Structures are given as C-alpha cells and as structure tokens.
Amino acid sequence: MRPAHLSADPPVVLVAHGSRDSRAAEATRALARAVAAARPGTTVLPSWLDHTEPGPTAVLRDLAAAGHPRAVLVPLLLTAAYHRRVDIPAAVAAVGQGGPAIDVRVTDVLGPADGRVDGALLGGLRRRLAEVAPGGYDALVLAAAGTRDSRARGSVGRVAAALSAELGVHCRVSYASAAPPGAGVAVAKLRAGGARRVAVAAYFLAPGLFHDAVRAGAGAAGAVAVADPLTDLPELADLVLRRVDARLG
C-alpha cells in the first residue's frame, strides 16, 4: 500500500547539464515550477549533472528514502549525446548502491526522438523568434551548443529543417562549440547569399556563456535579432510532461 503522503503520480526529476553561470540553474528551477504548475499534484524536482547541487543520484535517493517506489527522470538535453548515453545512466545506476530501491524510468531527451521533431519544441522556438523579430526575417540560423557526436548534430539538422519548413525560410545550423560553423559565420554566409534580414533561433534551454557568445557573434555579423533560450516556456513544460507520459505509457 502506498503511504498516505505520497501522490499517485510518480515524482518527476529534471536533470540539466549544469553550468557555472547562475542564470542556467535558475532557468532549470523555473522550468520545474512551470511543469509542476501544469500538472498539479505531481512533485517536480530539479537536479544537475555538474556545477550545481543536488545531483540526480542524491534526489532519487531522497525520493526512495521517502517511500516513493518509482520516479521519472527527464534529461533536459536537446541531443542524445554523451551526457544522455553515459552520465545519466551512471547516475541512475548509482542510486541502487545501498539504501532503498526505486524504479527509475528515464525519458527521451527533449530534442528529436525516433527522428521526429516535437511540435512543442518548434512552437517554443517560434514563440521566442516572434518576441525578438516581430518584423519578420528572410533567413534563419539555428544556434546550438555544439557536440562532436555526428548523430547528435544530425538531430540538430532535423530541427533546422523542420523549422525551415514551418516558417518558409532557409535555415542554417551553427554551433557555439565543438563543431563549425559559429553563429557569426552562418549569419555572414546567409547575408552573402542575398538574405537581408537574418534572425537567430536559440536552440538552448538556458542562458549562459554559449548563448552570450551566439548573441555577440551573430550581432557582429549583422543579424537583426537573436532569440532568447527556451527556459520555462509553456511549450517546453508541455513537452516535458509528454515525455513523461510516453515513458509511463
């Protein structure tokens, strides 16, 4: 029998990459609040793989100690690269090393799953673009953090292609690290090809040094606008909950 103080719905643990920039941690906390508000009665807890406490292992152990038989862990990642393949499974495996057991279900990342780009992700990107470029644009750059994983870069390309199809403008990918081109180079190439109003969609969940670098580089290259990260948009909270439902389904 479930203890009387426990909800029927399993708690949701959000796990972000982590950053030395305090803005990133606050964005994760804000998203946790938005997800909890979208599904009253469900416990939603933030955690981080690095730089910020608590980590996912500690949060899951606390839930197990409180009597929760299971939990759902949502990777706040936009690609299924190293952190999803290695760090998160290791954090979950460490939960079972002593103490009460808990069944942990890990969802897909928030980026493309099974090759499909979720409509809520595209909706969030469109909303952020509309906030900064109400006058429109004739070309786009989708600026991502960057990875050496070619499959992960392919998933970013699928998002760019889907965004291009929805908005009816050409969209190039850029990366803030690990892979070329940078945002400034991508903007410059579009402008050299004849685009007059190039906007940048930020494929980031939280602000930080990478997004700051994208804003600076794209602005210097002549971009008319650089969107904010997705942070705690309603579309992102909805996507988190649908990832949860799909994993429990």
CSV table of C-alpha atoms in Angstrom, one decimal:
chain,number,residue,atom,x,y,z
A,1,MET,CA,0.0,0.0,0.0
A,2,ARG,CA,1.2,3.5,-0.9
A,3,PRO,CA,2.0,5.7,2.2
A,4,ALA,CA,-0.8,8.3,2.6
A,5,HIS,CA,1.6,11.2,2.0
A,6,LEU,CA,2.6,10.0,-1.5
A,7,SER,CA,0.9,11.1,-4.7
A,8,ALA,CA,-0.5,8.5,-7.2
A,9,ASP,CA,1.7,10.1,-9.9
A,10,PRO,CA,5.4,9.3,-9.6
A,11,PRO,CA,7.7,12.3,-8.9
A,12,VAL,CA,9.5,13.8,-11.9
A,13,VAL,CA,13.2,14.6,-11.7
A,14,LEU,CA,14.5,17.1,-14.2
A,15,VAL,CA,18.3,16.7,-14.8
A,16,ALA,CA,20.1,19.5,-16.5
A,17,HIS,CA,23.7,19.7,-17.7
A,18,GLY,CA,24.8,22.3,-15.2
A,19,SER,CA,26.8,25.5,-15.5
A,20,ARG,CA,28.9,27.9,-13.5
A,21,ASP,CA,26.5,30.6,-14.7
A,22,SER,CA,23.8,31.0,-12.1
A,23,ARG,CA,21.3,32.0,-14.7
A,24,ALA,CA,21.3,28.5,-16.0
A,25,ALA,CA,20.4,26.9,-12.7
A,26,GLU,CA,17.6,29.5,-12.2
A,27,ALA,CA,16.2,28.6,-15.6
A,28,THR,CA,16.0,24.9,-14.6
A,29,ARG,CA,14.3,25.8,-11.4
A,30,ALA,CA,11.8,27.9,-13.3
A,31,LEU,CA,11.1,25.1,-15.7
A,32,ALA,CA,10.5,22.7,-12.7
A,33,ARG,CA,8.0,25.2,-11.3
A,34,ALA,CA,6.3,25.5,-14.7
A,35,VAL,CA,6.0,21.7,-15.1
A,36,ALA,CA,4.6,21.4,-11.6
A,37,ALA,CA,2.0,24.2,-12.3
A,38,ALA,CA,1.0,22.4,-15.5
A,39,ARG,CA,0.3,19.2,-13.6
A,40,PRO,CA,-0.9,20.0,-10.1
A,41,GLY,CA,-0.2,17.3,-7.5
A,42,THR,CA,2.9,16.0,-9.2
A,43,THR,CA,6.2,16.5,-7.5
A,44,VAL,CA,8.8,18.0,-9.8
A,45,LEU,CA,12.4,18.4,-8.7
A,46,PRO,CA,15.4,19.9,-10.5
A,47,SER,CA,18.9,18.3,-10.5
A,48,TRP,CA,22.2,18.9,-12.3
A,49,LEU,CA,25.0,16.7,-13.6
A,50,ASP,CA,27.7,19.3,-12.8
A,51,HIS,CA,28.4,22.6,-11.1
A,52,THR,CA,25.1,22.8,-9.2
A,53,GLU,CA,23.6,20.7,-6.4
A,54,PRO,CA,21.8,18.4,-5.9
A,55,GLY,CA,22.8,15.8,-8.5
A,56,PRO,CA,20.2,13.3,-9.8
A,57,THR,CA,21.5,10.5,-7.7
A,58,ALA,CA,21.0,12.4,-4.5
A,59,VAL,CA,17.5,13.5,-5.5
A,60,LEU,CA,16.5,9.9,-6.4
A,61,ARG,CA,17.9,8.5,-3.2
A,62,ASP,CA,15.9,11.1,-1.2
A,63,LEU,CA,12.8,10.0,-3.0
A,64,ALA,CA,13.5,6.4,-2.3
A,65,ALA,CA,14.1,7.1,1.3
A,66,ALA,CA,10.7,8.9,1.5
A,67,GLY,CA,9.0,5.8,0.3
A,68,HIS,CA,8.5,6.5,-3.5
A,69,PRO,CA,8.5,3.2,-5.4
A,70,ARG,CA,9.3,4.8,-8.7
A,71,ALA,CA,10.3,8.1,-10.4
A,72,VAL,CA,10.6,9.5,-13.9
A,73,LEU,CA,13.8,11.2,-14.8
A,74,VAL,CA,13.7,13.7,-17.7
A,75,PRO,CA,17.0,14.7,-19.3
A,76,LEU,CA,16.9,18.4,-20.0
A,77,LEU,CA,19.1,17.9,-23.1
A,78,LEU,CA,18.4,18.7,-26.7
A,79,THR,CA,20.6,15.9,-28.2
A,80,ALA,CA,21.2,12.4,-27.1
A,81,ALA,CA,25.0,12.7,-26.9
A,82,TYR,CA,27.5,11.8,-24.2
A,83,HIS,CA,25.5,13.1,-21.2
A,84,ARG,CA,22.4,11.1,-22.1
A,85,ARG,CA,24.3,7.9,-23.1
A,86,VAL,CA,26.9,7.8,-20.3
A,87,ASP,CA,26.4,10.3,-17.4
A,88,ILE,CA,22.7,9.9,-16.8
A,89,PRO,CA,22.7,6.0,-16.9
A,90,ALA,CA,25.7,6.2,-14.4
A,91,ALA,CA,23.8,8.5,-12.1
A,92,VAL,CA,20.8,6.2,-12.1
A,93,ALA,CA,22.9,3.1,-11.5
A,94,ALA,CA,24.5,4.7,-8.5
A,95,VAL,CA,21.1,5.1,-6.8
A,96,GLY,CA,20.9,1.4,-6.2
A,97,GLN,CA,24.2,1.1,-4.4
A,98,GLY,CA,22.9,1.0,-0.9
A,99,GLY,CA,19.6,2.3,0.6
A,100,PRO,CA,16.0,1.7,-0.5
A,101,ALA,CA,15.3,0.7,-4.1
A,102,ILE,CA,13.4,2.9,-6.5
A,103,ASP,CA,12.3,2.1,-10.1
A,104,VAL,CA,13.7,5.0,-12.3
A,105,ARG,CA,12.2,5.5,-15.7
A,106,VAL,CA,14.4,7.7,-18.0
A,107,THR,CA,12.6,9.5,-20.8
A,108,ASP,CA,13.9,10.6,-24.2
A,109,VAL,CA,15.7,13.9,-24.4
A,110,LEU,CA,13.7,17.0,-25.5
A,111,GLY,CA,15.2,17.1,-28.9
A,112,PRO,CA,14.1,14.8,-31.8
A,113,ALA,CA,13.1,11.3,-30.6
A,114,ASP,CA,13.0,8.5,-33.1
A,115,GLY,CA,13.8,11.0,-35.8
A,116,ARG,CA,10.7,13.1,-35.1
A,117,VAL,CA,10.8,16.8,-34.1
A,118,ASP,CA,8.1,17.5,-31.5
A,119,GLY,CA,5.7,20.3,-32.4
A,120,ALA,CA,6.0,21.8,-28.9
A,121,LEU,CA,9.7,22.3,-29.4
A,122,LEU,CA,9.1,24.0,-32.7
A,123,GLY,CA,6.4,26.1,-31.1
A,124,GLY,CA,8.7,27.3,-28.4
A,125,LEU,CA,11.4,28.3,-31.0
A,126,ARG,CA,8.7,30.1,-33.0
A,127,ARG,CA,7.5,32.0,-29.9
A,128,ARG,CA,11.0,33.1,-29.0
A,129,LEU,CA,11.6,34.3,-32.5
A,130,ALA,CA,8.3,36.3,-32.6
A,131,GLU,CA,9.3,38.0,-29.4
A,132,VAL,CA,12.5,39.5,-30.9
A,133,ALA,CA,11.7,39.7,-34.6
A,134,PRO,CA,8.1,40.9,-34.9
A,135,GLY,CA,9.0,42.5,-38.3
A,136,GLY,CA,9.9,39.1,-39.8
A,137,TYR,CA,13.1,37.8,-41.4
A,138,ASP,CA,14.1,36.2,-44.7
A,139,ALA,CA,16.6,33.6,-43.4
A,140,LEU,CA,17.3,31.9,-40.1
A,141,VAL,CA,20.2,30.4,-38.1
A,142,LEU,CA,19.5,27.7,-35.6
A,143,ALA,CA,22.2,28.2,-33.0
A,144,ALA,CA,23.0,25.2,-30.8
A,145,ALA,CA,25.6,24.5,-28.1
A,146,GLY,CA,27.6,22.0,-30.2
A,147,THR,CA,28.8,18.4,-30.0
A,148,ARG,CA,31.4,16.1,-31.6
A,149,ASP,CA,28.7,13.4,-31.9
A,150,SER,CA,27.7,13.3,-35.5
A,151,ARG,CA,24.3,11.7,-34.7
A,152,ALA,CA,23.6,14.5,-32.3
A,153,ARG,CA,24.5,17.1,-34.9
A,154,GLY,CA,22.2,15.3,-37.3
A,155,SER,CA,19.3,15.7,-34.8
A,156,VAL,CA,20.0,19.5,-34.7
A,157,GLY,CA,19.9,19.5,-38.5
A,158,ARG,CA,16.4,17.8,-38.4
A,159,VAL,CA,15.2,20.6,-36.1
A,160,ALA,CA,16.6,23.2,-38.5
A,161,ALA,CA,14.9,21.5,-41.5
A,162,ALA,CA,11.5,21.3,-39.6
A,163,LEU,CA,11.7,25.0,-38.6
A,164,SER,CA,12.6,26.0,-42.2
A,165,ALA,CA,9.6,24.0,-43.5
A,166,GLU,CA,7.2,25.6,-40.9
A,167,LEU,CA,8.4,29.2,-41.4
A,168,GLY,CA,9.1,29.0,-45.1
A,169,VAL,CA,12.6,30.4,-44.9
A,170,HIS,CA,16.1,28.9,-45.3
A,171,CYS,CA,17.6,27.8,-42.0
A,172,ARG,CA,21.3,27.1,-41.4
A,173,VAL,CA,22.7,25.4,-38.3
A,174,SER,CA,25.5,26.9,-36.2
A,175,TYR,CA,27.3,25.8,-33.1
A,176,ALA,CA,28.8,27.6,-30.1
A,177,SER,CA,31.5,24.9,-29.5
A,178,ALA,CA,32.9,21.6,-30.8
A,179,ALA,CA,31.8,22.0,-34.4
A,180,PRO,CA,31.7,24.7,-37.1
A,181,PRO,CA,30.3,27.0,-38.2
A,182,GLY,CA,29.9,29.6,-35.5
A,183,ALA,CA,26.8,31.8,-35.4
A,184,GLY,CA,28.6,34.8,-36.9
A,185,VAL,CA,29.9,32.7,-39.8
A,186,ALA,CA,26.4,31.2,-40.5
A,187,VAL,CA,24.8,34.7,-40.5
A,188,ALA,CA,27.5,36.1,-42.7
A,189,LYS,CA,27.1,33.3,-45.3
A,190,LEU,CA,23.3,33.9,-45.4
A,191,ARG,CA,23.8,37.6,-45.9
A,192,ALA,CA,26.4,37.0,-48.6
A,193,GLY,CA,23.8,34.8,-50.3
A,194,GLY,CA,21.4,37.6,-50.5
A,195,ALA,CA,19.4,37.4,-47.2
A,196,ARG,CA,18.7,40.9,-45.9
A,197,ARG,CA,17.1,40.1,-42.5
A,198,VAL,CA,18.7,37.1,-40.8
A,199,ALA,CA,17.4,36.1,-37.4
A,200,VAL,CA,18.9,33.6,-35.0
A,201,ALA,CA,16.8,30.9,-33.2
A,202,ALA,CA,18.4,29.9,-29.9
A,203,TYR,CA,18.5,26.1,-29.5
A,204,PHE,CA,19.3,26.4,-25.9
A,205,LEU,CA,17.3,25.6,-22.8
A,206,ALA,CA,19.0,28.2,-20.5
A,207,PRO,CA,21.1,31.3,-20.8
A,208,GLY,CA,24.9,31.1,-20.2
A,209,LEU,CA,28.2,31.8,-21.9
A,210,PHE,CA,27.4,29.9,-25.0
A,211,HIS,CA,24.2,31.9,-25.7
A,212,ASP,CA,26.1,35.1,-24.8
A,213,ALA,CA,28.7,34.2,-27.4
A,214,VAL,CA,26.0,33.4,-30.0
A,215,ARG,CA,24.4,36.8,-29.4
A,216,ALA,CA,27.7,38.7,-29.7
A,217,GLY,CA,28.9,36.8,-32.8
A,218,ALA,CA,25.6,36.9,-34.7
A,219,GLY,CA,25.1,40.6,-33.8
A,220,ALA,CA,28.5,41.5,-35.1
A,221,ALA,CA,27.8,39.7,-38.4
A,222,GLY,CA,24.6,41.7,-38.9
A,223,ALA,CA,21.8,39.5,-37.6
A,224,VAL,CA,18.6,41.5,-37.0
A,225,ALA,CA,17.6,39.5,-33.9
A,226,VAL,CA,18.8,36.7,-31.6
A,227,ALA,CA,16.1,34.9,-29.7
A,228,ASP,CA,16.3,34.0,-26.0
A,229,PRO,CA,16.7,30.4,-24.8
A,230,LEU,CA,13.6,28.3,-24.3
A,231,THR,CA,13.8,28.3,-20.4
A,232,ASP,CA,10.4,27.9,-18.9
A,233,LEU,CA,8.0,28.4,-21.9
A,234,PRO,CA,4.6,26.7,-21.7
A,235,GLU,CA,5.6,24.7,-24.8
A,236,LEU,CA,8.7,23.3,-23.0
A,237,ALA,CA,6.7,22.3,-19.9
A,238,ASP,CA,4.2,20.6,-22.1
A,239,LEU,CA,7.0,18.7,-23.9
A,240,VAL,CA,8.5,17.6,-20.6
A,241,LEU,CA,5.1,16.2,-19.5
A,242,ARG,CA,4.5,14.4,-22.8
A,243,ARG,CA,8.0,12.8,-22.5
A,244,VAL,CA,6.9,11.6,-19.0
A,245,ASP,CA,3.6,10.2,-20.3
A,246,ALA,CA,5.3,8.4,-23.1
A,247,ARG,CA,7.7,6.8,-20.8
A,248,LEU,CA,5.0,5.7,-18.4
A,249,GLY,CA,2.5,4.7,-21.2
